[in-house]
Coordinates of C-alpha atoms in Angstrom, one line a residue:
X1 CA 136.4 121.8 85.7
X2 CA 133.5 124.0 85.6
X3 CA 131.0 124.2 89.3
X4 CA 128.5 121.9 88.3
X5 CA 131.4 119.5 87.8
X6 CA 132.9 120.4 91.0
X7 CA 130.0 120.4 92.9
X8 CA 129.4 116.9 91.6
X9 CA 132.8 116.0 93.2
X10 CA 132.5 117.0 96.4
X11 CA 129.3 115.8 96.7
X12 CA 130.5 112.1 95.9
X13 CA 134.0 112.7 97.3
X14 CA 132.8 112.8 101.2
X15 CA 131.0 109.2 101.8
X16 CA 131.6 106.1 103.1
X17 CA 135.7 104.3 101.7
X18 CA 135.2 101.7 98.8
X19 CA 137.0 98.9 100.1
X20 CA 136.0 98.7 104.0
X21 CA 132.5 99.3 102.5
X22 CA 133.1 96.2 100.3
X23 CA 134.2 94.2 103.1
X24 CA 130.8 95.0 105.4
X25 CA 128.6 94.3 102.3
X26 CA 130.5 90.7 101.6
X27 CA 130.3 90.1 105.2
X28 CA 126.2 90.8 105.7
X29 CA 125.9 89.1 102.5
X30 CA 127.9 85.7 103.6
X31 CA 126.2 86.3 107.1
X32 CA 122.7 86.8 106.2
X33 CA 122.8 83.9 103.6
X34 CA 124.3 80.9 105.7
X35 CA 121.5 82.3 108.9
X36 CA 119.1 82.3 106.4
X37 CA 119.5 78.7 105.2
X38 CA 120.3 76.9 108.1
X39 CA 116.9 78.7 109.8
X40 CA 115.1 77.7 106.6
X41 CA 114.0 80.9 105.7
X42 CA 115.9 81.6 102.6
X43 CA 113.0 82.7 100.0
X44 CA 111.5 84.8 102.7
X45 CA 115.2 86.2 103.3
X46 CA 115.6 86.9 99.7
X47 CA 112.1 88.6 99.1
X48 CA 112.7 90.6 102.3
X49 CA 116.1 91.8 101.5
X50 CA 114.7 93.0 98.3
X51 CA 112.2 95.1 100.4
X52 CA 114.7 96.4 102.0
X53 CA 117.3 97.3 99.5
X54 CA 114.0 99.1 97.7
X55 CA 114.1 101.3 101.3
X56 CA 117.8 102.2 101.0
X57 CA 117.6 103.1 97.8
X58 CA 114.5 105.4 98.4
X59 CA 116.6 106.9 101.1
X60 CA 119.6 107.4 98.5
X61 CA 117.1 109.0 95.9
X62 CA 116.0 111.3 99.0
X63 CA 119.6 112.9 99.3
X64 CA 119.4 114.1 95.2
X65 CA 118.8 118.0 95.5
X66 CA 119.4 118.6 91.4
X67 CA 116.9 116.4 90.2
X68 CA 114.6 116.9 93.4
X69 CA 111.4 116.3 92.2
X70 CA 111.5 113.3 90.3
X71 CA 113.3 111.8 92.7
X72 CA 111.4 112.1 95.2
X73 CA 108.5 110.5 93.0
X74 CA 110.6 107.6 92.1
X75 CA 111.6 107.5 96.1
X76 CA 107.9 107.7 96.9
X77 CA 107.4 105.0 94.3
X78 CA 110.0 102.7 96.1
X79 CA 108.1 102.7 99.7
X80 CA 105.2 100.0 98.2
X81 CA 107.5 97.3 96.8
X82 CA 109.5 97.8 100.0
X83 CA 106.9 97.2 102.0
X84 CA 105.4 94.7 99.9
X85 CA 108.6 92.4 99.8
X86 CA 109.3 92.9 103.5
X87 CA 106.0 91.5 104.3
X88 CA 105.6 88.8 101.8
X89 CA 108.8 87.7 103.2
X90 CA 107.9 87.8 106.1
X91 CA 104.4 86.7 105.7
X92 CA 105.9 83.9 103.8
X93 CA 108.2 82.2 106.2
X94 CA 105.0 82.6 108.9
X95 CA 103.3 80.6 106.9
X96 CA 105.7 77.8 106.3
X97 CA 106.6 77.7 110.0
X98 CA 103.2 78.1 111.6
X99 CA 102.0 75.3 108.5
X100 CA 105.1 72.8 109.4
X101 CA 105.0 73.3 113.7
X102 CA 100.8 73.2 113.8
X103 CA 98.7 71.4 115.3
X104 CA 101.5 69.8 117.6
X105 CA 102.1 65.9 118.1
X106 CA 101.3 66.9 121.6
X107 CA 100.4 69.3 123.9
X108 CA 103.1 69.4 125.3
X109 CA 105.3 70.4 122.0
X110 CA 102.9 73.7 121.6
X111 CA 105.6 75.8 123.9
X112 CA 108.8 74.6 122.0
X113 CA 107.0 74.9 118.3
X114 CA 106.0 78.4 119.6
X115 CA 109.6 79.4 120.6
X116 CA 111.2 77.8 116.9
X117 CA 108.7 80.1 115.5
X118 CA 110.1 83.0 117.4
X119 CA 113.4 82.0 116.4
X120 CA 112.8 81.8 112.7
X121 CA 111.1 85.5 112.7
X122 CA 113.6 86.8 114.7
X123 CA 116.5 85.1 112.2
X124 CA 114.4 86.8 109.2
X125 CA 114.1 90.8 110.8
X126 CA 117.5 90.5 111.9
X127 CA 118.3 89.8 108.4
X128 CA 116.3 92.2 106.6
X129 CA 117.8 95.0 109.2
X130 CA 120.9 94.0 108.3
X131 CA 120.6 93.9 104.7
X132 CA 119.3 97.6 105.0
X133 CA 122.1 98.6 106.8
X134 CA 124.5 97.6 104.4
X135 CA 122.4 98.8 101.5
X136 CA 122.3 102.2 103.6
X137 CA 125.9 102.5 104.3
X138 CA 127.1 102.2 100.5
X139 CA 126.4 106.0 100.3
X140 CA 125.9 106.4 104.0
X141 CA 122.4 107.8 103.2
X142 CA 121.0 106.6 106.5
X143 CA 120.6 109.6 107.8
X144 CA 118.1 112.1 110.6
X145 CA 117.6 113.9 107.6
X146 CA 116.7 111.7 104.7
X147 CA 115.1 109.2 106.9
X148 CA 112.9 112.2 107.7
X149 CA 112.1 113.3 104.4
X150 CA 111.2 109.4 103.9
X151 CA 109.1 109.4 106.5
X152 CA 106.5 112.4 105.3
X153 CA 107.1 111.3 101.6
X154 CA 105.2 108.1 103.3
X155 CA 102.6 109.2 105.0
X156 CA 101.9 111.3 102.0
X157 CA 101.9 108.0 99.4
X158 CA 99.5 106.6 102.0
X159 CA 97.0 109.1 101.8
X160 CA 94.6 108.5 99.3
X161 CA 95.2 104.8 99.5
X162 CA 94.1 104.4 102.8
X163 CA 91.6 107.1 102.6
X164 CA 89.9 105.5 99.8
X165 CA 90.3 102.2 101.3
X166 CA 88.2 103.0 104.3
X167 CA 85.5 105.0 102.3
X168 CA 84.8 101.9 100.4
X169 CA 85.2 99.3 102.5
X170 CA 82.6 101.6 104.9
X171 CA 80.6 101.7 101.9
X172 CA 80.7 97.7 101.8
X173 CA 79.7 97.5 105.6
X174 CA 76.7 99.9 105.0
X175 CA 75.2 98.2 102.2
X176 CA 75.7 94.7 103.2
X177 CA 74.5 94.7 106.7
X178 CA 71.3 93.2 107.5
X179 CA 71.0 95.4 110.4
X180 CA 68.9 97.7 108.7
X181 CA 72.5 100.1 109.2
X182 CA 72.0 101.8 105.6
X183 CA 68.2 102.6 106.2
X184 CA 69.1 104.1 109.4
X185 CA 72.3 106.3 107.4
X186 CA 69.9 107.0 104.6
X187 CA 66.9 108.2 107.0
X188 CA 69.7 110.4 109.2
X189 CA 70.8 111.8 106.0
X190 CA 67.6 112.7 104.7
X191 CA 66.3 113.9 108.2
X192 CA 69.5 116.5 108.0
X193 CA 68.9 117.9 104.9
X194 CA 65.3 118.7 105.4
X195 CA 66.1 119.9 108.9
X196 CA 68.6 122.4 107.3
X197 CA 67.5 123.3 104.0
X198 CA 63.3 122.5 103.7
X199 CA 62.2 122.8 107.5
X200 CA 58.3 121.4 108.1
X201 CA 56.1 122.7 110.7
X202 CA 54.3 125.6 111.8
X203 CA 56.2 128.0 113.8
X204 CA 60.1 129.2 113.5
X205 CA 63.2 127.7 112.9
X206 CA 66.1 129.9 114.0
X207 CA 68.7 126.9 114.7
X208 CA 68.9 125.7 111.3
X209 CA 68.9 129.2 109.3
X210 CA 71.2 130.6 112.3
X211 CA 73.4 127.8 110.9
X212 CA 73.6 128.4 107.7
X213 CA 73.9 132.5 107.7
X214 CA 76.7 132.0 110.0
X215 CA 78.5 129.2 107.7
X216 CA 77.6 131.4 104.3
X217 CA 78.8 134.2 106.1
X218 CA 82.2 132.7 107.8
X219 CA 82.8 131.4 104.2
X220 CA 82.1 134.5 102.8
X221 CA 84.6 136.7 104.9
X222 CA 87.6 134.0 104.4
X223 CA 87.2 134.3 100.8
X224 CA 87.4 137.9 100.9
X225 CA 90.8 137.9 103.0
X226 CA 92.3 135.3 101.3
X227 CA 91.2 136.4 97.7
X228 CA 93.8 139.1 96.7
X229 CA 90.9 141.7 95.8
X230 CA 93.5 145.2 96.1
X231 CA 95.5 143.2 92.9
X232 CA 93.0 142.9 90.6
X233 CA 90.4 145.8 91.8
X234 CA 93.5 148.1 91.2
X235 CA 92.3 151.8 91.1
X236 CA 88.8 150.5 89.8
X237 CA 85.8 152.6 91.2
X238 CA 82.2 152.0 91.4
X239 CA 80.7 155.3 91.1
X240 CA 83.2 157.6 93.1
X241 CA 84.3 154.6 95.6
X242 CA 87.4 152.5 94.5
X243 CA 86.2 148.9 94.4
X244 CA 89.0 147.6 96.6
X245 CA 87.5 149.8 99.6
X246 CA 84.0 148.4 98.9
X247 CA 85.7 145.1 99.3
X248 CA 87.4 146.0 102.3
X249 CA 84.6 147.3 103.9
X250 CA 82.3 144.3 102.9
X251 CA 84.9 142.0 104.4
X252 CA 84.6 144.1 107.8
X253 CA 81.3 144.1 107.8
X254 CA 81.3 140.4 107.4
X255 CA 83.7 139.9 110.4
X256 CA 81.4 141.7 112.9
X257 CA 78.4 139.5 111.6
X258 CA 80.8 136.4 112.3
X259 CA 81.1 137.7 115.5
X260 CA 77.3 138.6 116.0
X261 CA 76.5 135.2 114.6
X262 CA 79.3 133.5 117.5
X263 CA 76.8 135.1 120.4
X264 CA 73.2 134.6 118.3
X265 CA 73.6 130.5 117.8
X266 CA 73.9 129.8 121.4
X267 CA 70.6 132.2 122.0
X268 CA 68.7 130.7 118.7
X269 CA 69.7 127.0 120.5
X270 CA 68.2 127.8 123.8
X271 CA 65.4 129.3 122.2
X272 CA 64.3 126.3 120.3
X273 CA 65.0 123.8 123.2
X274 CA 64.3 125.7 126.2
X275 CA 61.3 128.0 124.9
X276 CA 58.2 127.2 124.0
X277 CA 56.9 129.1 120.8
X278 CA 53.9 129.8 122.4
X279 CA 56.0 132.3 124.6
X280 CA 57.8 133.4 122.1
X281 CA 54.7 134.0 119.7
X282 CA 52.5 136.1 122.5
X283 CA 55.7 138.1 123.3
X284 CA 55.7 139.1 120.0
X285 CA 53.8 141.4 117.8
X286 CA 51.5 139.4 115.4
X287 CA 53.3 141.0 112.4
X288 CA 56.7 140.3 113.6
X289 CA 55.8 137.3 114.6
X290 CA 54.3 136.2 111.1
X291 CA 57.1 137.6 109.5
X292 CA 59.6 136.0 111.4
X293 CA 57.9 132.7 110.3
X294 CA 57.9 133.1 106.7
X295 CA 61.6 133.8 106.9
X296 CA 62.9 131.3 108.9
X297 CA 61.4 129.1 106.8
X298 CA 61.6 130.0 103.6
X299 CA 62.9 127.3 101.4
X300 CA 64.6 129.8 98.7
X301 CA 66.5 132.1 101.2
X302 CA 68.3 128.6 102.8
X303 CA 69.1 127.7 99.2
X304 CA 70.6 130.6 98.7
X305 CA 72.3 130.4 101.9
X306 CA 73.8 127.3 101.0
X307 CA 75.2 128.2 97.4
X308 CA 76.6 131.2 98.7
X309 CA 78.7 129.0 101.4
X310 CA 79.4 126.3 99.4
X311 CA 81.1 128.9 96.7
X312 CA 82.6 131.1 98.9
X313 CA 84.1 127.8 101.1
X314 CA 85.6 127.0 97.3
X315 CA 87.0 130.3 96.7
X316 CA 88.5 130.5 99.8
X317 CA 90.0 127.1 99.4
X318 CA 91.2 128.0 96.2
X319 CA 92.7 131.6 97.7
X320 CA 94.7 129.5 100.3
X321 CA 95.9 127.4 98.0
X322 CA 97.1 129.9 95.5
X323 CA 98.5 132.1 98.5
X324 CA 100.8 129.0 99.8
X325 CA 101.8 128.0 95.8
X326 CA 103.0 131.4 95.9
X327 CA 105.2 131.4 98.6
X328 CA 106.6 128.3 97.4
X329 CA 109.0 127.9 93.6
X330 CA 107.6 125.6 91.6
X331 CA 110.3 122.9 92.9
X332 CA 109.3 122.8 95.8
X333 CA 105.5 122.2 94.7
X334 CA 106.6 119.3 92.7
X335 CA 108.8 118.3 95.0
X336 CA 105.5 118.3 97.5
X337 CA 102.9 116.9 95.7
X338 CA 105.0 113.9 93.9
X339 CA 104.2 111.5 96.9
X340 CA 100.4 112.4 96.2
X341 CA 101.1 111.3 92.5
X342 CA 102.6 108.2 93.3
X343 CA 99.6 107.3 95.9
X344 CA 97.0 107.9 93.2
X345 CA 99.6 105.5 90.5
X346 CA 99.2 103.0 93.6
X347 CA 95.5 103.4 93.9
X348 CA 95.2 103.0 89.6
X349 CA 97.4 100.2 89.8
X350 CA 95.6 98.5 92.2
X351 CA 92.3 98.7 90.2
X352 CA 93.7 97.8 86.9
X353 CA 95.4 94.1 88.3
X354 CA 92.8 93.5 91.7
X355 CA 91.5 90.2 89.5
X356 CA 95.0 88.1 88.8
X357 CA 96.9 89.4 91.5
X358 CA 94.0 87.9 94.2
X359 CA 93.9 84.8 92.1
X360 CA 97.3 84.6 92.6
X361 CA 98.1 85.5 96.5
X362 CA 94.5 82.8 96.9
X363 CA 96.4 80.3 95.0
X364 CA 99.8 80.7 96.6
X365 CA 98.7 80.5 100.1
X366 CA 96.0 77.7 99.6
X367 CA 98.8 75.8 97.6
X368 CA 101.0 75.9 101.0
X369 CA 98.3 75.1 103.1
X370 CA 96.5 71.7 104.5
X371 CA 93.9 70.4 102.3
X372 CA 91.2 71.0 105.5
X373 CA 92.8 74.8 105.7
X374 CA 93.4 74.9 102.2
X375 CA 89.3 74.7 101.3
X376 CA 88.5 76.8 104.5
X377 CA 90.9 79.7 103.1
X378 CA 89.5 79.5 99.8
X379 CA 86.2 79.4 101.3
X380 CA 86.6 82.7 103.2
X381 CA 88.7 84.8 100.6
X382 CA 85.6 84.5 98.6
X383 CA 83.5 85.7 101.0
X384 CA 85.8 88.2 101.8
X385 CA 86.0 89.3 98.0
X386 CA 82.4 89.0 97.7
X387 CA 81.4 91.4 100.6
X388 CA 84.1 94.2 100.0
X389 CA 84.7 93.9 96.4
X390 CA 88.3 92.8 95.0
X391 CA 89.4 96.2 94.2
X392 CA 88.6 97.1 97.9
X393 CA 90.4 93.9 99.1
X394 CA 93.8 94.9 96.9
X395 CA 93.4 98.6 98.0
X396 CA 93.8 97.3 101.7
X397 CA 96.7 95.0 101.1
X398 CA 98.3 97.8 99.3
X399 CA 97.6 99.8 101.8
X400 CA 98.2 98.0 104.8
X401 CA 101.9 97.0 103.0
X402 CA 102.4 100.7 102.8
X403 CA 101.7 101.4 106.2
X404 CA 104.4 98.5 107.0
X405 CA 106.7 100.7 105.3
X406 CA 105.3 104.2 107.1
X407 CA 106.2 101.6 110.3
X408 CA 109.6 101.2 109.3
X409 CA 110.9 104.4 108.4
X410 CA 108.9 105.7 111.8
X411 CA 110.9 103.1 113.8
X412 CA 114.0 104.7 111.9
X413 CA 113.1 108.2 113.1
X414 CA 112.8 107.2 116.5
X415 CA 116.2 105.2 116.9
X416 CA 117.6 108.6 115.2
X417 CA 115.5 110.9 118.1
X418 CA 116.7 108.6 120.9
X419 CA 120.4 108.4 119.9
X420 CA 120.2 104.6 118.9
X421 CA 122.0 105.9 115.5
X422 CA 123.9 108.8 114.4
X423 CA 124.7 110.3 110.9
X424 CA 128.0 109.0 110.9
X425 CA 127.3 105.4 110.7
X426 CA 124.0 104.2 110.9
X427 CA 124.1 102.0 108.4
X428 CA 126.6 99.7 109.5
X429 CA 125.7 100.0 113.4
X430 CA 121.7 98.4 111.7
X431 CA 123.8 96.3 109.8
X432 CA 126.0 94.7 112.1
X433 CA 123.2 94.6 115.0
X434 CA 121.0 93.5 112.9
X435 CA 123.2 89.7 111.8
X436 CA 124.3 90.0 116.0
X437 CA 120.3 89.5 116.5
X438 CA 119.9 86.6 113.5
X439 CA 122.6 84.9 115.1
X440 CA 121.9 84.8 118.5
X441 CA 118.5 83.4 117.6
X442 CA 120.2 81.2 115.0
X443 CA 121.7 78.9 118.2
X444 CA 118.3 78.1 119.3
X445 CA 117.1 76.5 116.2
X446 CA 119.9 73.6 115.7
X447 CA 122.1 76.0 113.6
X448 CA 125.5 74.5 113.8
X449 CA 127.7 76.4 116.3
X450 CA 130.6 77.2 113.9
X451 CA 128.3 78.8 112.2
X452 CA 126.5 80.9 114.7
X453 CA 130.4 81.7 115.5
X454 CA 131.3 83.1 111.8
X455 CA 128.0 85.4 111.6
X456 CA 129.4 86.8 115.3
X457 CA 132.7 87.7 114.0
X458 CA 131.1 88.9 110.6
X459 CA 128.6 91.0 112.6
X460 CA 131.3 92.5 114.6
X461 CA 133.5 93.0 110.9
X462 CA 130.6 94.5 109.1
X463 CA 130.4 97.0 112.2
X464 CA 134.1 97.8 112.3
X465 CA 134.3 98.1 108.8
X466 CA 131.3 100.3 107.8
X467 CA 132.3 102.7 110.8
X468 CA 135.7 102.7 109.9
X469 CA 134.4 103.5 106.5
X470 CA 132.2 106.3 107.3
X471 CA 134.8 108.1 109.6
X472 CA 137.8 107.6 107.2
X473 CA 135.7 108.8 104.4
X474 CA 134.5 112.0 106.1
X475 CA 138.5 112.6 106.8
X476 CA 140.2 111.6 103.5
X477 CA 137.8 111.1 101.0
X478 CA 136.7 108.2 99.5
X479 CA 139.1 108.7 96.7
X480 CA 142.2 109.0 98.6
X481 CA 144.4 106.1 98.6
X482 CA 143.3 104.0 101.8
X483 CA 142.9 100.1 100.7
X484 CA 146.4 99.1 102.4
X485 CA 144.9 101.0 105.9
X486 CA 141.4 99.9 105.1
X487 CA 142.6 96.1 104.6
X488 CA 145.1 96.4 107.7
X489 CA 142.2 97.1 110.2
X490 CA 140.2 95.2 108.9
X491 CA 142.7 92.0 108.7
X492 CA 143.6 93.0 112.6
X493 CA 139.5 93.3 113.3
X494 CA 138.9 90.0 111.8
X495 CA 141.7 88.4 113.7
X496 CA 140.8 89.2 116.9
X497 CA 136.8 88.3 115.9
X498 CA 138.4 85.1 114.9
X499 CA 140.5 84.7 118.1
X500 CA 137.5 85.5 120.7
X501 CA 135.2 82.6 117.8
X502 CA 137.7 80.4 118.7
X503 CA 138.7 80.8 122.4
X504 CA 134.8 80.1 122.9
X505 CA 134.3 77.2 120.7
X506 CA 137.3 75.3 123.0
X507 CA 135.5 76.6 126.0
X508 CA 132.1 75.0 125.2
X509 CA 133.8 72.1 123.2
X510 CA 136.2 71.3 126.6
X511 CA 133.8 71.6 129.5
X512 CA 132.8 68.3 130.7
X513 CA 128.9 67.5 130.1
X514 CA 128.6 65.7 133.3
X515 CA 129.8 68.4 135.5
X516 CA 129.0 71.4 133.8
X517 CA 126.4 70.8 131.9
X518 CA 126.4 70.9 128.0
X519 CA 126.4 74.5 126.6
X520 CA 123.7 75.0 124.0
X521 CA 124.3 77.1 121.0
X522 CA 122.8 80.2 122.4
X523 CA 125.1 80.0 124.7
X524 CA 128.1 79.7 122.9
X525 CA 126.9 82.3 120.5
X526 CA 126.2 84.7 123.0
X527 CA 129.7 83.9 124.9
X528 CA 131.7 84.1 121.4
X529 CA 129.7 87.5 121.1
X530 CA 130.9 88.9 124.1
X531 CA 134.4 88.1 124.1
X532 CA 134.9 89.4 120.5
X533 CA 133.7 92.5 121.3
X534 CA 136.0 93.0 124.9
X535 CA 138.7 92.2 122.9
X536 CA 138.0 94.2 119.8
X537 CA 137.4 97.3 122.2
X538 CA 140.6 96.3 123.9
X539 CA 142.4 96.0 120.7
X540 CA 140.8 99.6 119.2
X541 CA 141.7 101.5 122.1

């Protein structure tokens, strides 16, 4: 076995057992699907969990260190259809339920048809967490590590997307207005460039060429620091000076004028505003004063002014750049810029199918609509389209979609931060809270109470089991023989789930409804819940 082979091994030897791993993915699976159903969410479960399966596995591509960079570029990839199927899940099921609870019968029903509502959402996130958590805990990839490498590989997809986003739909509010909002931009613009680069008027205008010596000469002295001159003047002279010392003596000169330049704008300001030039022109000499004039407001020299900063602000940029790619191998460029890529493939994808993808999110929700609603929402999606533009319109959803992701994985970071999860067993600790929460708000919405009672006890297995998992695999290996161990515990964690189920289905089933009052499912769910886990911890320690 060679070390690439070995490496290999040990890399895939250390992770979460097969068979208690099995046992928390059938149990999320069997949970998450009866909650689902009996809430009446199941299409918005199914696109959901396929969001979040996308996130696990961008999470799994995030721990590959061979094939780094392309991984990270498929990862990055990932982040928009796992935003976009959480929230057209989720978006989904809103629909539905706010479409079938509104308006009311009475007004008197809008409190109850608001708390279903509530219910149903929190059935569907509790879901999708715990669909990710079991996703996650396969290769036990949710981690402080990867999820923060996920969470700047997002906020790097997001960039441009977002960025160009607002730029257009800004440029949509400017030219659409009937505020007279562009003429005022356009005039503002045109008053700036004459101010600084074609002044009118008698008399001097110090400000505006102070400005632009100080910027042309700022730029000017980064470029010469950053650009590596000494390499490629080498012993070069010019006359009987080396060309490097010219440079480095042009460059000090140029930092003392930054300097000068720091103290002179303040003067030059208070000159202009606080001065009148008829002071300034009788304290002056008449030739001094003549030639300051001409300068100050010469139209060439603030050209020139203006070229020379806008190319020395380039090569400096250009310097800075080189100087970091140099510090860095060329993996961890790639590595660095793939999330980039994959925003501008977002942003090209966006543009090529804007047409039939709005004709089909219109369609859809207008189809599950009201006919009243139905023609308003038509109505004001093509308004919407005609004011911003439909590329603009699909640049925000994909945006906005992958800032529902950005959301995510952020949430992620800060359970890590605050010690809600560790390394060890995240995934199984989201996985099994997440089908406590869908089942606990699962009794409020008529979901039958044996029910509510098996996604408790499968809640608490998919815990046991994916923690068991995680610390058995970090021991022994995930190739070591464990299935008769794994299948004991988890047999003896399901029996005592099963005991605590049933102890509190007799309870509420036994109480007399006249004297104690009938126990709702939330109740029962939330009893069951309790007493599985005293006696699970009872039964661990």
């Amino acid at each position: 076995m060679d070390e690439h082979d070995a490496t290999d091994l040990s890399e895939t030897n250390w992770a979460p057992t097969t068979t208690s791993t099995a046992v928390a993915l059938l149990a999320t699976a069997g949970g998450v699907a009866g909650l689902s159903a009996a809430a009446g969410v199941a299409k918005g479960a199914v696109a959901a969990a396929a969001g979040a399966v996308c996130l696990a596995a961008a999470l799994w591509l995030l721990t590959w260190d061979r094939w780094r960079a392309p991984a990270t570029l498929a990862a990055s990839l990932l982040l928009v259809p796992a935003g976009a199927g959480i929230a057209a899940g989720v978006g989904y099921e809103s629909l539905v339920a706010f479409a079938a609870s509104f308006p009311a019968s009475s007004p008197t029903r809008v409190v109850g048809e608001t708390l279903r509502i509530v219910g149903v959402m929190a059935v569907l996130w509790g879901s999708t967490v715990a669909v990710f958590g079991a996703a996650a805990s396969v290769r036990g990839v949710a981690t402080s590590r990867t999820v923060s490498r996920c969470l700047d590989a997002a906020n790097r997809v997001v960039a441009l997307p977002v960025a160009l986003f607002l730029a257009l739909a800004g440029h949509a509010l400017v030219t659409n207005f009937e505020v007279g909002l562009a003429g005022m931009v356009g005039d503002f613009a045109s008053a700036a460039t004459e101010w600084l680069l074609a002044p009118s008027g008698d008399g001097t205008h110090l400000l505006s060429l102070g400005l632009l010596a100080a910027a042309a000469t700022f730029a000017g002295y980064v470029a010469l620091r950053d650009l590596p001159t000494e390499e490629l003047a080498g012993e070069a002279e010019l006359g009987d000076v080396r060309i490097a010392d010219l440079a480095a003596g042009l460059r000090r000169t140029l930092g003392r004028l930054v300097g000068l330049a720091a103290v002179a704008l303040p003067v030059a300001f208070l000159v202009e505003t606080a001065i009148s030039e008829s002071v300034v022109e009788s304290a002056l000499p008449g030739a001094v004063w003549n030639l300051l004039v001409a300068l100050t407001g010469s139209a060439a020299l603030r050209t020139l002014l203006w070229w020379s900063a806008l190319v020395a602000g380039a090569l400096a940029l250009v310097a800075a750049l080189v100087r970091r790619s140099s510090r860095a191998s060329t993996r961890e460029l790639l590595v660095g810029y793939a999330p980039f890529l994959a925003g501008g493939a977002v942003v090209a994808a966006a543009g090529a199918v804007h047409r039939p993808l709005l004709d089909a999110l219109v369609g859809f929700v207008a189809g599950r609509l009201d006919a009243p609603l139905a023609g308003q929402f038509r109505t004001l999606s093509e308004n919407v389209v005609t004011f911003y533009g439909g590329e603009t319109v699909v640049l925000g959803l994909t945006a906005g979609v992958s800032l529902l992701a950005v959301a995510g994985v952020a949430a992620l970071r800060v359970a890590f931060a605050l010690g809600f999860a560790t390394d060890r067993a995240a995934g199984p600790a989201l996985a099994g809270g997440g089908l406590f929460v869908a089942a606990a708000f699962a009794g409020t919405l008529s979901t039958p109470t044996w029910l509510v009672l098996a996604a408790l006890v499968a809640a608490l297995a998919v815990w046991d089991a994916g923690e068991f998992a995680a610390t058995l695999g970090s021991e022994v290996g995930r190739r070591a023989a464990t299935r008769r161990v794994e299948l004991l515990h988890g047999l003896g964690a399901l029996g005592v789930g099963v005991c605590g189920a049933l102890a509190a289905g007799a309870l509420s089933w036994g109480l007399p409804a006249g004297r104690s009052g009938e126990l709702d499912g939330l109740s029962v769910a939330l009893l069951a819940a309790v007493a599985g886990v005293v006696l699970l911890v009872t039964a661990l320690r």
